[in-house]
PDB file of C-alpha atoms in Angstrom:
ATOM      1  CA  MET A   1       0.025   0.080  -0.150  1.00 66.00           C
ATOM      2  CA  GLY A   2       1.426   3.173  -1.243  1.00 87.00           C
ATOM      3  CA  TYR A   3       0.719   6.946  -1.427  1.00 94.00           C
ATOM      4  CA  VAL A   4       0.652   8.748  -4.723  1.00 96.00           C
ATOM      5  CA  TRP A   5       1.319  12.212  -4.335  1.00 97.00           C
ATOM      6  CA  LYS A   6       0.446  15.037  -7.313  1.00 98.00           C
ATOM      7  CA  ILE A   7       1.100  18.587  -6.966  1.00 98.00           C
ATOM      8  CA  THR A   8      -1.482  20.276  -9.251  1.00 97.00           C
ATOM      9  CA  ASP A   9      -0.599  23.915  -8.867  1.00 97.00           C
ATOM     10  CA  ILE A  10       1.678  25.895  -6.672  1.00 96.00           C
ATOM     11  CA  TYR A  11       1.346  29.659  -5.249  1.00 95.00           C
ATOM     12  CA  ALA A  12       4.398  31.939  -4.867  1.00 92.00           C
ATOM     13  CA  ASP A  13       5.376  35.324  -3.652  1.00 90.00           C
ATOM     14  CA  ASP A  14       8.415  36.860  -4.619  1.00 86.00           C
ATOM     15  CA  GLY A  15       9.957  32.968  -5.052  1.00 84.00           C
ATOM     16  CA  LEU A  16       8.603  32.142  -1.557  1.00 90.00           C
ATOM     17  CA  ILE A  17       6.002  29.320  -2.378  1.00 94.00           C
ATOM     18  CA  THR A  18       3.422  30.094   0.084  1.00 94.00           C
ATOM     19  CA  SER A  19       0.676  27.153  -0.881  1.00 95.00           C
ATOM     20  CA  ALA A  20      -0.017  24.489  -3.104  1.00 96.00           C
ATOM     21  CA  LYS A  21      -2.799  22.536  -4.678  1.00 98.00           C
ATOM     22  CA  TYR A  22      -2.216  18.422  -3.992  1.00 98.00           C
ATOM     23  CA  PHE A  23      -3.892  14.980  -5.211  1.00 98.00           C
ATOM     24  CA  CYS A  24      -3.198  11.913  -2.732  1.00 98.00           C
ATOM     25  CA  SER A  25      -4.360   8.428  -3.438  1.00 97.00           C
ATOM     26  CA  ILE A  26      -4.025   5.096  -2.027  1.00 96.00           C
ATOM     27  CA  THR A  27      -4.625   1.586  -3.262  1.00 94.00           C
ATOM     28  CA  ASP A  28      -4.272  -1.752  -1.995  1.00 91.00           C
ATOM     29  CA  GLY A  29      -4.583  -3.217  -5.107  1.00 88.00           C
ATOM     30  CA  LYS A  30      -8.459  -3.831  -5.451  1.00 90.00           C
ATOM     31  CA  ASN A  31      -9.698  -0.566  -4.109  1.00 92.00           C
ATOM     32  CA  THR A  32      -8.460   3.099  -4.738  1.00 94.00           C
ATOM     33  CA  VAL A  33      -9.380   6.208  -2.231  1.00 96.00           C
ATOM     34  CA  GLU A  34      -8.237   9.725  -3.548  1.00 97.00           C
ATOM     35  CA  THR A  35      -8.253  13.361  -2.111  1.00 97.00           C
ATOM     36  CA  GLU A  36      -7.389  16.227  -3.263  1.00 97.00           C
ATOM     37  CA  GLY A  37      -6.922  19.849  -1.367  1.00 97.00           C
ATOM     38  CA  TYR A  38      -5.271  23.167  -1.192  1.00 97.00           C
ATOM     39  CA  TRP A  39      -2.375  23.622   1.383  1.00 96.00           C
ATOM     40  CA  THR A  40      -0.974  26.776   2.902  1.00 95.00           C
ATOM     41  CA  PHE A  41       2.307  26.559   4.352  1.00 93.00           C
ATOM     42  CA  GLN A  42       2.427  28.432   7.650  1.00 88.00           C
ATOM     43  CA  GLU A  43       5.540  30.493   8.075  1.00 82.00           C
ATOM     44  CA  PRO A  44       6.804  29.148   4.591  1.00 75.00           C
ATOM     45  CA  THR A  45      10.936  29.441   4.193  1.00 78.00           C
ATOM     46  CA  MET A  46      12.714  28.522   1.352  1.00 77.00           C
ATOM     47  CA  VAL A  47      16.039  26.816   1.187  1.00 82.00           C
ATOM     48  CA  THR A  48      16.105  25.422  -1.902  1.00 87.00           C
ATOM     49  CA  PRO A  49      16.193  27.918  -4.990  1.00 89.00           C
ATOM     50  CA  PHE A  50      12.624  28.099  -6.482  1.00 90.00           C
ATOM     51  CA  GLU A  51      14.120  26.828 -10.098  1.00 90.00           C
ATOM     52  CA  GLU A  52      15.356  23.777  -8.332  1.00 93.00           C
ATOM     53  CA  VAL A  53      11.967  22.819  -6.409  1.00 93.00           C
ATOM     54  CA  THR A  54      10.565  19.535  -7.406  1.00 95.00           C
ATOM     55  CA  GLU A  55       7.156  18.244  -7.306  1.00 97.00           C
ATOM     56  CA  GLU A  56       8.617  15.389  -4.413  1.00 96.00           C
ATOM     57  CA  MET A  57       9.844  18.326  -2.331  1.00 95.00           C
ATOM     58  CA  ILE A  58       6.552  20.403  -2.215  1.00 95.00           C
ATOM     59  CA  ALA A  59       4.384  16.685  -1.343  1.00 96.00           C
ATOM     60  CA  LYS A  60       7.058  15.998   1.408  1.00 95.00           C
ATOM     61  CA  TRP A  61       6.568  19.654   2.650  1.00 94.00           C
ATOM     62  CA  ILE A  62       2.766  19.006   2.652  1.00 95.00           C
ATOM     63  CA  GLU A  63       3.317  15.417   4.606  1.00 95.00           C
ATOM     64  CA  ASP A  64       5.650  17.113   6.928  1.00 94.00           C
ATOM     65  CA  SER A  65       3.030  20.022   7.669  1.00 93.00           C
ATOM     66  CA  ALA A  66      -0.017  17.647   7.953  1.00 95.00           C
ATOM     67  CA  ILE A  67       1.335  16.156  10.815  1.00 94.00           C
ATOM     68  CA  VAL A  68      -1.152  16.237  14.117  1.00 95.00           C
ATOM     69  CA  ASP A  69      -0.855  14.221  17.168  1.00 95.00           C
ATOM     70  CA  GLY A  70       2.047  12.411  15.514  1.00 94.00           C
ATOM     71  CA  LYS A  71      -0.002  11.363  12.341  1.00 95.00           C
ATOM     72  CA  ASN A  72      -0.262  12.778   8.983  1.00 95.00           C
ATOM     73  CA  VAL A  73      -4.098  13.696   8.699  1.00 96.00           C
ATOM     74  CA  ILE A  74      -4.387  13.481   5.160  1.00 96.00           C
ATOM     75  CA  LYS A  75      -3.210   9.919   5.197  1.00 96.00           C
ATOM     76  CA  SER A  76      -4.418   8.802   7.894  1.00 96.00           C
ATOM     77  CA  ARG A  77      -7.900   9.488   6.487  1.00 96.00           C
ATOM     78  CA  LEU A  78      -7.212   7.957   3.238  1.00 96.00           C
ATOM     79  CA  ALA A  79      -6.491   4.809   5.048  1.00 94.00           C
ATOM     80  CA  GLU A  80      -9.192   4.832   6.985  1.00 95.00           C
ATOM     81  CA  GLN A  81     -11.670   5.072   3.958  1.00 94.00           C
ATOM     82  CA  LEU A  82      -9.416   2.326   2.362  1.00 94.00           C
ATOM     83  CA  GLU A  83     -10.288  -0.005   5.231  1.00 92.00           C
ATOM     84  CA  THR A  84     -13.722   0.787   5.487  1.00 91.00           C
ATOM     85  CA  LEU A  85     -14.253  -0.438   1.595  1.00 88.00           C
ATOM     86  CA  SER A  86     -13.485  -3.771   2.728  1.00 83.00           C
ATOM     87  CA  LYS A  87     -15.958  -4.028   5.307  1.00 84.00           C
ATOM     88  CA  LYS A  88     -19.898  -4.842   4.481  1.00 84.00           C
ATOM     89  CA  PRO A  89     -22.287  -2.602   5.044  1.00 82.00           C
ATOM     90  CA  VAL A  90     -25.456  -3.861   6.869  1.00 83.00           C
ATOM     91  CA  PRO A  91     -28.738  -2.122   5.924  1.00 82.00           C
ATOM     92  CA  ALA A  92     -30.202   0.428   8.100  1.00 87.00           C
ATOM     93  CA  PRO A  93     -33.125  -0.327  10.587  1.00 87.00           C
ATOM     94  CA  TRP A  94     -35.271   2.320   9.207  1.00 90.00           C
ATOM     95  CA  LEU A  95     -35.091   1.186   5.401  1.00 86.00           C
ATOM     96  CA  PRO A  96     -37.279  -1.201   4.221  1.00 86.00           C
ATOM     97  CA  GLN A  97     -35.353  -4.793   4.389  1.00 79.00           C
ATOM     98  CA  THR A  98     -35.304  -6.227   1.233  1.00 75.00           C
ATOM     99  CA  PHE A  99     -33.528  -9.599   0.273  1.00 69.00           C
ATOM    100  CA  THR A 100     -30.206  -9.114  -1.701  1.00 65.00           C
ATOM    101  CA  PRO A 101     -28.379 -12.421  -2.896  1.00 67.00           C
ATOM    102  CA  GLU A 102     -24.675 -12.174  -2.444  1.00 70.00           C
ATOM    103  CA  ILE A 103     -22.468 -11.998  -5.323  1.00 64.00           C
TER     104      ILE A 103
END
């Protein structure tokens, strides 16, 4: 199970990257869960010259910035959603109960 990050847009002020739009997905070989978002870097700093910044670097910055209580909130939500896809739902008690053959 691996995460795939794509940076779709970046925003900068005088060569300082301040925010980015991202896409992230995870797959277990059978199911895939995806999300996209807009990340604003708090107190952005540039150690690498703008011309040398890579997509992987920005994805790593977002990953590092998204850590709350020791875990990455973006990746943990995707993993939770992927795990949920393998669970079989039960009919809600307020809905009409109908017979559905299993496939």
